[in-house]
């Protein structure tokens, strides 16, 4: 599948990414790279262990990476999750119910993104 | 030209996410040599290792362990931020965080999402700005040095002309100047009574070259008379002090200048005596300006140790004894203390001037030097050449360290961090960086904790003057007990009251004999 079709499937913003990263090869290289990136796994793991500071860092990284690559739905969901988890950075309490719901949003967006990336031509 | 391994500028990318690092490498890798750090600790270690070889740091904020702001704090505390620009990588828009980063010296922000062109241009511009600033700094410093060199040359020529009539070489003036500078430096260390700043010392030393200008008014018959002067001839000779001062008083320009004023005082009063029995004014004690007091002592010391038509040169020790016994006039006791306490130093420094006496007369060389160094700075920046040299030195050092059978380490006290800069051929299994080494399990598995505490305590108990610690400790190297010799040197801040900031040192395996240990004692 082409880059255009892949981004259309996940609801990403390819044109904006093309403008910033300057070449389709680079966009495709990092889109494929994302399939094996550990950040989401680290988010799930730390959330399950309720290691909130670590979960915040992972959500924050996921937000940055998905923004860079124009994975819009994943970026929106992870940005909201990072905001809710942020107090943990300074050792504060986290609204777990809100985070729980946002974790589900992130998971849905992540799965959809990966599904689209998996059908990208190698 | 120094051999350089890599002409590309080095950019240090500090980010805990491999994707982020990869993306930046992909964008910048063609143009820059990118070094990666996964966290704050590695970033600090990279700068310790590469120094000014790092041209730019791209620094993430949210990281496990030491975060971006904490890294900036270390940069600020170590003064790195002045020389190495830091651009923050950021998805944060919190104004408090941005404000704090700027406060700590961050040059700029790269706000996500990354735009390849903006990343490249910002990296180029920031590096260019810093290297231009460094180049300008170097050029200005070079210019000032050259100007000073030219002024010194003019003064040296002038005093040489005066001495030329005297049948002397001009070395007397050079040595008096050197002695004046040394004595004033010792005096300023010893007492605040005269408020001597480094600037004063340099001014008085320069003005000392003019102490005998009045001698151009003395006839050559008296000036060069072999043997003793008749009393009336001596009276004429003595007028050189007041005449020199008058010449400066009648100078049509520069009357308000400190150099002229200081030279005047030295000319007029460099034959006064502490007990008031000198000439021309019979001033006593500290009524004699300190500039003239010091030049008087320097003048007498040099006269004693130099050959004259009427006497051979006395050796340093003999000249010293004569002065301290009061055979050559009376002087400020504080100055005599300075002379006595630094006798060896003075002797060797004055010898050096004598050997190198013709260095100021070669004006052709000086002018060529000015022209060359300016051309170099304009060309591509001498500063960058110095960095190449540093890079080369580092490469050489790293090579020899790797070939040796020693572990070489650096230790930063705050934040407490051990950096193994070379494992040598000793396979210790320690990582390159260990935070809080005394409490680190990998360390305490190899060393006894009390030995580490002992080393830490001993290093802290040293002083900037005596920074070396030598000790032996037992260790467990790959399951085998070994005897290790440690030699380390403490490092101190440059504040008025130096604080302990860390140490560097090496560890050698001396289990199989003393030969290795002795080689590290050297």
Coordinates of C-alpha atoms in Angstrom, one line a residue:
Chain A
X1 CA 0.0 0.0 0.0
X2 CA 1.2 3.5 -0.7
X3 CA 2.0 6.1 1.9
X4 CA -1.1 8.1 0.9
X5 CA -3.4 5.1 1.4
X6 CA -1.7 4.2 4.7
X7 CA -2.2 7.7 6.1
X8 CA -5.8 7.8 4.8
X9 CA -6.5 4.6 6.7
X10 CA -5.2 5.8 10.0
X11 CA -6.6 9.3 9.6
X12 CA -3.2 10.9 9.6
X13 CA -2.1 14.2 7.9
X14 CA 0.5 13.2 5.2
X15 CA 0.7 16.5 3.4
X16 CA 1.7 18.3 6.5
X17 CA 4.4 15.7 7.3
X18 CA 5.7 15.8 3.7
X19 CA 6.1 19.6 4.1
X20 CA 8.2 19.2 7.2
X21 CA 10.3 16.1 6.6
X22 CA 11.0 17.0 2.9
X23 CA 10.9 13.5 1.4
X24 CA 8.6 10.5 1.1
X25 CA 11.5 8.2 1.7
X26 CA 12.1 9.8 5.1
X27 CA 8.4 9.7 6.0
X28 CA 8.2 6.0 5.0
X29 CA 11.4 5.1 6.8
X30 CA 10.2 6.5 10.1
X31 CA 6.6 5.3 9.7
X32 CA 8.1 1.7 9.4
X33 CA 10.5 2.4 12.2
X34 CA 7.4 3.2 14.4
X35 CA 6.2 -0.3 14.1
X36 CA 9.0 -1.6 16.3
X37 CA 9.2 1.5 18.6
X38 CA 8.9 0.4 22.2
X39 CA 7.3 3.5 23.6
X40 CA 3.7 2.3 23.5
X41 CA 4.7 -1.1 25.1
X42 CA 6.4 0.9 27.8
X43 CA 3.3 3.0 28.3
X44 CA 1.1 -0.1 28.7
X45 CA 3.5 -1.8 31.0
X46 CA 4.0 1.2 33.3
X47 CA 0.3 1.9 33.4
X48 CA -0.5 -1.7 34.4
X49 CA 2.1 -1.3 37.2
X50 CA 0.7 2.1 38.0
X51 CA 4.2 3.5 37.6
X52 CA 2.7 6.9 36.9
X53 CA 5.9 9.0 36.4
X54 CA 7.2 6.5 33.8
X55 CA 3.7 6.3 32.2
X56 CA 3.8 10.1 31.9
X57 CA 7.2 10.0 30.2
X58 CA 6.0 7.3 27.7
X59 CA 2.8 9.2 26.9
X60 CA 4.8 12.3 26.4
X61 CA 7.2 10.6 24.1
X62 CA 4.4 9.0 22.2
X63 CA 2.7 12.4 21.8
X64 CA 5.9 13.9 20.4
X65 CA 6.7 11.1 18.0
X66 CA 3.1 10.8 16.7
X67 CA 3.0 14.5 16.2
X68 CA 6.3 14.4 14.2
X69 CA 5.0 11.7 12.0
X70 CA 1.5 13.2 11.5
X71 CA -0.3 10.2 13.2
X72 CA -3.1 12.6 14.1
X73 CA -5.6 10.4 16.1
X74 CA -2.7 8.9 18.1
X75 CA -1.3 12.3 18.7
X76 CA -4.6 13.7 20.0
X77 CA -5.2 10.8 22.3
X78 CA -1.7 10.6 23.7
X79 CA -1.5 14.4 24.2
X80 CA -4.7 14.2 26.4
X81 CA -3.3 11.3 28.3
X82 CA 0.0 13.1 28.9
X83 CA -1.9 16.0 30.3
X84 CA -3.8 13.9 32.8
X85 CA -0.6 12.0 33.8
X86 CA 1.5 15.1 34.1
X87 CA 1.1 15.6 37.9
X88 CA 3.0 12.3 38.4
X89 CA 6.1 14.0 37.0
X90 CA 6.4 16.0 40.2
X91 CA 5.2 13.1 42.4
X92 CA 1.6 14.4 42.5
X93 CA -1.7 12.4 42.3
X94 CA -3.2 11.4 39.0
X95 CA -6.9 11.2 38.2
X96 CA -6.9 7.5 37.5
X97 CA -10.4 7.2 36.2
X98 CA -9.7 9.9 33.6
X99 CA -6.4 8.2 32.7
X100 CA -8.1 4.8 32.4
X101 CA -10.5 6.1 29.8
X102 CA -7.8 7.9 27.9
X103 CA -5.6 4.8 28.0
X104 CA -8.4 3.1 26.1
X105 CA -8.5 5.9 23.5
X106 CA -4.7 5.7 23.1
X107 CA -4.9 1.9 22.7
X108 CA -7.6 2.2 20.0
X109 CA -5.7 4.9 18.1
X110 CA -2.4 3.0 18.4
X111 CA -3.9 -0.3 17.1
X112 CA -5.5 1.6 14.2
X113 CA -2.2 3.3 13.4
X114 CA -0.2 0.0 13.5
X115 CA -2.8 -1.7 11.4
X116 CA -2.4 0.9 8.8
X117 CA 1.4 0.9 9.0
X118 CA 1.5 -2.9 8.7
X119 CA 0.0 -2.8 5.3
X120 CA 2.6 -0.2 4.1
X121 CA 4.8 -1.5 1.3
X122 CA 8.3 -2.5 2.4
Chain B
X1 CA 48.2 21.9 10.5
X2 CA 46.9 19.4 12.9
X3 CA 45.6 16.2 11.5
X4 CA 41.9 16.2 12.0
X5 CA 39.8 13.1 11.9
X6 CA 36.6 14.7 11.0
X7 CA 35.9 18.2 9.6
X8 CA 32.2 17.9 10.4
X9 CA 31.0 19.8 13.5
X10 CA 29.8 17.5 16.3
X11 CA 26.2 17.8 17.5
X12 CA 25.2 16.0 20.7
X13 CA 21.6 14.8 20.6
X14 CA 20.1 14.1 24.0
X15 CA 16.8 12.3 24.0
X16 CA 15.5 9.2 25.7
X17 CA 13.4 8.1 22.7
X18 CA 15.4 6.2 20.0
X19 CA 12.9 7.4 17.4
X20 CA 13.5 11.0 18.2
X21 CA 17.3 10.5 18.0
X22 CA 17.1 8.6 14.8
X23 CA 14.9 11.3 13.2
X24 CA 17.4 14.0 14.1
X25 CA 20.3 11.9 12.9
X26 CA 18.5 11.4 9.6
X27 CA 18.0 15.1 9.2
X28 CA 21.4 16.2 10.3
X29 CA 23.7 13.3 9.7
X30 CA 24.9 14.4 6.2
X31 CA 26.1 17.7 7.5
X32 CA 27.1 17.0 11.1
X33 CA 28.8 14.4 13.2
X34 CA 25.9 13.4 15.5
X35 CA 26.7 11.9 18.9
X36 CA 23.8 10.4 20.8
X37 CA 23.0 10.5 24.5
X38 CA 20.0 8.5 25.9
X39 CA 19.7 10.5 29.1
X40 CA 21.1 13.5 31.1
X41 CA 23.9 11.5 32.7
X42 CA 25.2 10.4 29.3
X43 CA 25.0 13.9 28.0
X44 CA 27.2 15.2 30.9
X45 CA 29.6 12.4 30.3
X46 CA 29.8 13.1 26.6
X47 CA 30.7 16.8 27.3
X48 CA 33.3 15.7 29.9
X49 CA 34.7 13.4 27.2
X50 CA 34.5 15.6 24.2
X51 CA 34.8 19.1 25.7
X52 CA 34.6 21.9 23.2
X53 CA 34.6 19.2 20.5
X54 CA 30.8 19.5 21.0
X55 CA 29.6 22.4 18.8
X56 CA 25.9 22.1 19.7
X57 CA 23.6 20.3 22.1
X58 CA 20.1 19.4 21.2
X59 CA 18.4 18.6 24.5
X60 CA 15.1 17.0 25.3
X61 CA 13.3 18.0 28.5
X62 CA 11.3 15.0 29.7
X63 CA 13.8 12.2 30.4
X64 CA 14.2 9.5 33.1
X65 CA 16.8 10.4 35.7
X66 CA 18.4 13.7 35.1
X67 CA 16.0 15.8 32.9
X68 CA 16.8 18.6 30.5
X69 CA 16.6 21.4 33.0
X70 CA 18.9 19.5 35.4
X71 CA 21.4 19.0 32.5
X72 CA 21.3 22.7 31.9
X73 CA 22.0 23.3 35.5
X74 CA 25.1 21.2 35.3
X75 CA 26.1 23.1 32.1
X76 CA 25.7 26.3 33.9
X77 CA 27.5 25.3 37.0
X78 CA 30.5 24.0 35.0
X79 CA 30.6 27.1 32.8
X80 CA 30.0 25.0 29.6
X81 CA 27.0 27.0 28.7
X82 CA 29.3 30.0 27.8
X83 CA 31.0 27.9 25.1
X84 CA 28.6 25.2 24.0
X85 CA 25.1 26.4 22.8
X86 CA 22.2 24.3 23.9
X87 CA 18.9 24.2 21.9
X88 CA 16.0 22.7 23.8
X89 CA 13.8 20.1 22.0
X90 CA 10.3 20.6 23.1
X91 CA 6.8 19.4 23.0
X92 CA 6.2 21.5 26.1
X93 CA 4.6 24.9 25.9
X94 CA 4.5 25.5 29.6
X95 CA 5.8 29.1 30.0
X96 CA 7.4 28.4 33.4
X97 CA 9.5 25.6 31.8
X98 CA 10.5 27.8 28.9
X99 CA 11.4 30.7 31.1
X100 CA 13.5 28.4 33.4
X101 CA 15.4 27.0 30.4
X102 CA 16.2 30.4 29.1
X103 CA 17.3 31.5 32.6
X104 CA 19.7 28.6 32.7
X105 CA 21.3 29.7 29.4
X106 CA 19.5 27.7 26.7
X107 CA 20.1 29.5 23.4
X108 CA 16.8 28.6 21.7
X109 CA 13.9 26.1 21.4
X110 CA 13.1 23.7 18.6
X111 CA 9.4 23.1 19.1
X112 CA 7.9 19.9 17.9
X113 CA 6.9 18.7 15.4
X114 CA 10.3 18.9 13.8
X115 CA 10.6 20.6 10.4
X116 CA 13.8 19.2 8.7
X117 CA 14.7 22.6 7.2
X118 CA 14.2 24.5 10.5
X119 CA 16.3 21.9 12.4
X120 CA 19.1 22.2 10.0
X121 CA 19.1 26.0 9.7
X122 CA 18.8 26.5 13.4
X123 CA 21.7 24.1 14.1
X124 CA 23.9 25.9 11.4
X125 CA 23.0 29.4 12.6
X126 CA 23.5 28.6 16.3
X127 CA 26.9 27.0 15.6
X128 CA 27.9 29.9 13.4
X129 CA 26.9 32.5 15.9
X130 CA 28.9 30.8 18.6
X131 CA 32.0 30.2 16.5
X132 CA 31.9 33.8 15.2
X133 CA 31.7 35.0 18.8
X134 CA 34.7 32.8 19.7
X135 CA 36.6 34.0 16.7
X136 CA 36.0 37.6 17.5
X137 CA 36.9 37.0 21.1
X138 CA 40.2 35.5 19.9
X139 CA 40.9 38.3 17.5
X140 CA 40.3 41.0 20.1
X141 CA 42.5 39.2 22.6
X142 CA 45.2 38.8 19.9
X143 CA 45.0 42.4 19.0
X144 CA 45.3 43.6 22.6
X145 CA 48.3 41.3 23.1
X146 CA 49.9 42.7 20.0
X147 CA 49.3 46.3 20.9
X148 CA 50.8 45.6 24.3
X149 CA 53.8 43.9 22.7
X150 CA 54.3 47.0 20.5
X151 CA 54.1 49.4 23.4
X152 CA 56.6 47.2 25.4
X153 CA 58.8 47.3 22.4
X154 CA 58.8 51.1 22.2
X155 CA 59.6 51.4 25.9
X156 CA 62.4 48.8 25.5
X157 CA 63.9 50.8 22.6
X158 CA 63.7 54.0 24.6
X159 CA 65.4 52.5 27.6
X160 CA 68.0 50.8 25.4
X161 CA 68.9 54.2 24.0
X162 CA 69.4 55.5 27.5
X163 CA 71.6 52.6 28.5
X164 CA 73.4 52.6 25.2
X165 CA 75.2 55.8 26.3
X166 CA 76.0 54.0 29.5
X167 CA 77.8 51.2 27.6
X168 CA 75.2 48.7 28.7
X169 CA 73.0 46.4 26.6
X170 CA 69.5 47.1 27.7
X171 CA 69.3 43.9 29.7
X172 CA 69.5 45.8 32.9
X173 CA 66.2 47.4 32.1
X174 CA 64.6 44.1 31.2
X175 CA 65.8 42.5 34.4
X176 CA 64.7 45.4 36.6
X177 CA 61.4 45.2 35.0
X178 CA 61.1 41.5 35.6
X179 CA 62.3 41.9 39.2
X180 CA 59.8 44.7 39.8
X181 CA 57.0 42.6 38.5
X182 CA 58.0 39.6 40.6
X183 CA 58.5 41.6 43.8
X184 CA 55.2 43.4 43.3
X185 CA 53.4 40.1 42.8
X186 CA 54.9 38.6 46.0
X187 CA 54.1 41.8 47.9
X188 CA 50.5 41.8 46.7
X189 CA 50.2 38.2 47.9
X190 CA 51.6 39.1 51.2
X191 CA 49.7 42.3 52.1
X192 CA 46.7 44.4 51.1
X193 CA 48.4 47.5 52.5
X194 CA 49.3 48.9 49.0
X195 CA 46.1 47.9 47.2
X196 CA 48.1 46.5 44.3
X197 CA 45.9 45.2 41.5
X198 CA 47.2 43.2 38.6
X199 CA 46.7 46.3 36.5
X200 CA 48.9 48.3 38.9
X201 CA 51.6 45.7 38.8
X202 CA 51.7 45.7 35.0
X203 CA 51.8 49.5 34.9
X204 CA 54.5 49.9 37.5
X205 CA 56.6 47.2 35.8
X206 CA 56.3 48.9 32.4
X207 CA 57.1 52.3 33.9
X208 CA 60.2 50.8 35.7
X209 CA 61.8 50.7 32.3
X210 CA 62.1 54.4 32.4
X211 CA 63.8 54.7 35.8
X212 CA 67.1 56.0 34.4
X213 CA 66.0 58.3 31.5
X214 CA 67.5 61.2 33.4
X215 CA 70.9 59.8 32.6
X216 CA 70.8 61.2 29.1
X217 CA 71.5 64.6 30.7
X218 CA 74.7 63.3 32.3
X219 CA 77.9 63.7 30.4
X220 CA 79.5 60.6 29.0
X221 CA 82.7 61.5 30.8
X222 CA 81.0 61.0 34.2
X223 CA 78.6 58.2 33.0
X224 CA 81.4 56.0 31.7
X225 CA 84.2 56.9 34.0
X226 CA 86.1 53.9 35.1
X227 CA 86.8 53.8 38.8
X228 CA 85.3 55.9 41.6
X229 CA 83.5 59.2 40.9
X230 CA 84.9 62.3 42.7
X231 CA 82.4 63.8 45.2
X232 CA 81.5 66.6 42.8
X233 CA 81.1 64.1 39.9
X234 CA 78.8 62.0 42.1
X235 CA 76.7 65.1 42.9
X236 CA 76.2 65.5 39.1
X237 CA 75.4 61.8 38.7
X238 CA 72.8 62.1 41.4
X239 CA 70.9 64.7 39.5
X240 CA 69.7 62.0 37.0
X241 CA 66.8 61.2 39.3
X242 CA 65.3 64.7 39.5
X243 CA 66.2 65.4 35.8
X244 CA 64.3 62.3 34.7
X245 CA 61.3 63.4 36.7
X246 CA 61.5 66.9 35.3
X247 CA 61.6 65.6 31.7
X248 CA 58.3 63.8 32.4
X249 CA 56.8 66.9 34.1
X250 CA 57.6 68.9 31.0
X251 CA 56.1 66.4 28.7
X252 CA 53.8 68.3 26.4
X253 CA 51.2 65.5 26.4
X254 CA 50.0 62.7 28.6
X255 CA 50.1 64.6 31.9
X256 CA 47.0 63.0 33.4
X257 CA 48.1 59.5 32.4
X258 CA 48.9 56.9 35.1
X259 CA 51.9 55.7 33.2
X260 CA 53.5 59.1 33.1
X261 CA 52.7 59.7 36.8
X262 CA 54.1 56.4 37.8
X263 CA 57.2 56.8 35.7
X264 CA 57.7 60.2 37.2
X265 CA 57.5 58.8 40.8
X266 CA 60.0 56.0 39.9
X267 CA 62.4 58.4 38.2
X268 CA 62.5 60.9 41.0
X269 CA 62.5 58.6 44.0
X270 CA 64.2 55.3 43.0
X271 CA 67.3 56.4 44.9
X272 CA 65.5 57.3 48.1
X273 CA 66.1 55.1 51.2
X274 CA 63.7 53.6 53.7
X275 CA 65.7 55.4 56.5
X276 CA 65.4 58.8 54.8
X277 CA 69.1 59.1 53.8
X278 CA 68.5 58.8 50.0
X279 CA 68.3 61.5 47.3
X280 CA 67.0 63.8 45.9
X281 CA 64.3 64.5 48.6
X282 CA 65.3 62.4 51.6
X283 CA 61.8 60.8 51.7
X284 CA 61.4 58.2 54.5
X285 CA 59.5 54.9 54.8
X286 CA 56.2 54.7 53.0
X287 CA 56.4 58.4 52.0
X288 CA 58.3 56.9 49.1
X289 CA 55.8 55.6 46.6
X290 CA 55.7 51.8 46.6
X291 CA 56.6 51.8 42.9
X292 CA 59.8 53.6 43.5
X293 CA 60.6 51.4 46.6
X294 CA 60.3 48.3 44.5
X295 CA 62.3 49.6 41.6
X296 CA 65.1 50.8 44.0
X297 CA 65.4 47.3 45.3
X298 CA 65.3 45.7 41.9
X299 CA 67.9 48.2 40.6
X300 CA 70.3 47.4 43.5
X301 CA 69.9 43.7 43.1
X302 CA 70.6 43.8 39.4
X303 CA 73.5 46.2 39.8
X304 CA 75.1 43.7 42.3
X305 CA 74.6 40.7 40.1
X306 CA 75.8 42.4 36.9
X307 CA 79.3 43.2 35.8
X308 CA 80.3 46.8 36.0
X309 CA 83.5 48.6 34.9
X310 CA 84.5 48.7 38.6
X311 CA 83.4 45.3 39.8
X312 CA 82.7 41.7 38.8
X313 CA 79.1 40.3 38.9
X314 CA 78.3 38.9 42.4
X315 CA 76.6 35.6 42.6
X316 CA 72.9 35.6 43.5
X317 CA 73.4 34.4 47.0
X318 CA 76.1 36.9 47.8
X319 CA 74.0 39.8 46.4
X320 CA 71.1 38.6 48.5
X321 CA 73.2 38.5 51.7
X322 CA 74.6 42.0 51.0
X323 CA 71.1 43.5 50.6
X324 CA 69.7 41.7 53.6
X325 CA 72.6 42.7 55.7
X326 CA 72.0 46.4 54.9
X327 CA 75.2 46.8 53.0
X328 CA 73.5 48.4 50.0
X329 CA 71.0 50.8 51.5
X330 CA 67.9 50.3 53.6
X331 CA 64.6 49.0 52.3
X332 CA 61.1 48.3 53.3
X333 CA 61.2 45.2 55.6
X334 CA 58.2 43.8 53.8
X335 CA 60.0 44.0 50.5
X336 CA 63.1 42.3 52.0
X337 CA 60.8 39.5 53.3
X338 CA 59.5 39.1 49.7
X339 CA 63.1 38.9 48.4
X340 CA 64.2 36.4 51.0
X341 CA 61.2 34.2 50.8
X342 CA 61.3 34.0 47.0
X343 CA 65.0 34.0 46.5
X344 CA 65.2 30.8 44.4
X345 CA 62.3 31.8 42.2
X346 CA 63.8 35.2 41.6
X347 CA 67.2 33.8 40.8
X348 CA 65.9 31.4 38.1
X349 CA 63.5 33.9 36.5
X350 CA 66.1 36.5 36.2
X351 CA 68.5 34.0 34.6
X352 CA 65.8 33.3 31.9
X353 CA 65.5 37.0 31.0
X354 CA 69.3 37.2 30.6
X355 CA 69.3 34.2 28.2
X356 CA 66.4 35.6 26.2
X357 CA 67.6 39.2 26.4
X358 CA 67.4 39.9 22.6
X359 CA 63.8 38.9 22.2
X360 CA 62.3 42.4 22.3
X361 CA 64.8 44.0 19.8
X362 CA 63.7 41.9 16.9
X363 CA 60.9 44.1 15.6
X364 CA 60.8 42.6 12.2
X365 CA 59.7 39.3 13.7
X366 CA 57.1 41.1 15.8
X367 CA 55.5 42.8 12.9
X368 CA 55.5 39.6 10.8
X369 CA 53.8 37.9 13.7
X370 CA 51.1 40.5 13.9
X371 CA 50.4 40.2 10.2
X372 CA 50.3 36.4 10.2
X373 CA 48.1 36.1 13.2
X374 CA 45.6 38.6 11.9
X375 CA 45.6 36.9 8.5
X376 CA 44.9 33.6 10.2
X377 CA 42.0 35.0 12.2
X378 CA 40.4 36.6 9.2
X379 CA 41.0 33.5 7.2
X380 CA 39.1 30.8 9.1
X381 CA 39.5 31.5 12.8
X382 CA 42.4 30.6 14.9
X383 CA 40.0 29.5 17.5
X384 CA 38.7 26.6 15.4
X385 CA 42.3 25.6 14.8
X386 CA 42.8 25.3 18.5
X387 CA 39.8 23.1 18.7
X388 CA 41.3 20.8 16.1
X389 CA 44.4 20.6 18.2
X390 CA 42.3 19.7 21.2
X391 CA 40.5 17.1 19.2
X392 CA 43.9 15.7 18.1
X393 CA 45.2 15.7 21.7
X394 CA 42.1 13.9 22.9
X395 CA 42.4 11.3 20.2
X396 CA 46.1 10.7 21.1
X397 CA 45.3 10.6 24.8
X398 CA 42.4 8.2 24.3
X399 CA 44.7 5.9 22.2
X400 CA 47.4 5.7 24.8
X401 CA 44.9 5.3 27.6
X402 CA 43.3 2.3 25.8
X403 CA 46.7 0.7 25.3
X404 CA 47.7 1.0 29.0
X405 CA 46.8 -1.5 31.7
X406 CA 45.0 1.1 33.7
X407 CA 41.5 2.2 34.3
X408 CA 41.3 6.0 34.0
X409 CA 38.4 7.8 35.6
X410 CA 36.9 11.2 36.2
X411 CA 34.6 11.9 39.1
X412 CA 32.1 14.8 39.4
X413 CA 31.0 15.5 42.9
X414 CA 27.7 17.2 42.2
X415 CA 25.8 15.4 40.7
X416 CA 27.8 12.5 42.0
X417 CA 29.0 10.7 38.9
X418 CA 31.9 8.5 38.0
X419 CA 33.0 8.4 34.4
X420 CA 35.3 5.7 33.3
X421 CA 37.2 7.4 30.4
X422 CA 39.3 4.4 29.6
X423 CA 39.1 0.8 30.7
X424 CA 42.6 0.2 29.4
X425 CA 43.3 -3.5 28.9
X426 CA 41.9 -4.3 32.4
X427 CA 38.6 -6.0 31.9
X428 CA 36.7 -4.6 34.9
X429 CA 33.2 -5.0 33.5
X430 CA 32.3 -1.6 34.9
X431 CA 29.9 0.6 32.8
X432 CA 31.2 3.9 31.4
X433 CA 29.1 6.0 33.7
X434 CA 28.1 5.2 37.2
X435 CA 25.8 7.6 39.1
X436 CA 26.3 7.7 42.9
X437 CA 29.3 5.3 42.6
X438 CA 29.7 4.7 46.3
X439 CA 26.2 3.3 46.6
X440 CA 26.2 1.5 43.3
X441 CA 26.0 -2.3 43.4
X442 CA 28.3 -2.9 40.4
X443 CA 31.0 -0.8 42.2
X444 CA 30.6 -2.4 45.6
X445 CA 30.7 -5.8 44.1
X446 CA 34.2 -5.0 42.8
X447 CA 35.5 -2.7 45.5
X448 CA 34.9 -2.6 49.2
X449 CA 32.6 0.2 50.1
X450 CA 34.8 1.4 52.9
X451 CA 37.7 1.7 50.5
X452 CA 35.5 3.9 48.2
X453 CA 34.4 6.0 51.2
X454 CA 38.1 6.2 52.3
X455 CA 39.1 7.4 48.8
X456 CA 36.3 10.0 48.8
X457 CA 37.2 11.2 52.2
X458 CA 40.9 11.5 51.4
X459 CA 40.2 13.4 48.1
X460 CA 38.0 15.9 50.0
X461 CA 40.7 16.4 52.6
X462 CA 43.2 17.5 50.0
X463 CA 43.8 21.1 48.9
X464 CA 44.3 22.8 45.6
X465 CA 48.0 23.1 46.5
X466 CA 48.3 19.4 47.4
X467 CA 45.7 17.6 45.4
X468 CA 47.2 14.1 45.0
X469 CA 46.0 11.0 46.7
X470 CA 47.9 7.7 46.5
X471 CA 46.5 4.5 48.0
X472 CA 46.2 0.8 47.5
X473 CA 43.0 -1.1 47.7
X474 CA 41.8 -4.7 47.4
X475 CA 39.3 -5.5 44.8
X476 CA 37.4 -8.3 43.3
X477 CA 38.2 -8.4 39.6
X478 CA 36.1 -11.0 37.7
X479 CA 35.8 -13.1 40.8
X480 CA 39.6 -12.9 41.6
X481 CA 41.0 -10.9 44.5
X482 CA 43.4 -8.3 43.2
X483 CA 45.5 -5.6 44.7
X484 CA 45.0 -2.2 42.9
X485 CA 47.0 1.0 43.2
X486 CA 45.0 4.2 42.9
X487 CA 46.4 7.6 42.2
X488 CA 44.0 10.5 42.0
X489 CA 44.0 14.2 41.8
X490 CA 41.2 16.4 43.3
X491 CA 39.7 19.2 41.3
X492 CA 38.7 22.5 42.7
X493 CA 36.4 25.4 41.6
X494 CA 38.0 28.7 40.6
X495 CA 36.2 30.7 43.2
X496 CA 38.0 32.8 45.9
X497 CA 37.3 29.9 48.3
X498 CA 37.9 26.9 46.1
X499 CA 35.3 24.2 46.5
X500 CA 35.9 20.5 45.8
X501 CA 34.2 19.7 42.5
X502 CA 35.6 16.2 41.7
X503 CA 38.7 14.3 40.8
X504 CA 40.5 12.4 38.1
X505 CA 42.8 9.5 38.4
X506 CA 43.8 6.0 37.4
X507 CA 43.7 2.6 38.8
X508 CA 46.4 0.0 38.1
X509 CA 46.5 -3.7 38.9
X510 CA 49.7 -4.2 41.0
X511 CA 48.9 -7.6 42.1
X512 CA 51.7 -9.2 40.3
X513 CA 54.5 -6.9 41.5
X514 CA 55.5 -3.4 42.2
X515 CA 56.7 -2.5 38.7
X516 CA 53.3 -1.2 37.5
X517 CA 52.7 0.7 40.7
X518 CA 56.0 2.6 40.4
X519 CA 55.2 3.6 36.9
X520 CA 52.0 5.3 38.0
X521 CA 53.8 7.1 40.9
X522 CA 55.9 9.0 38.3

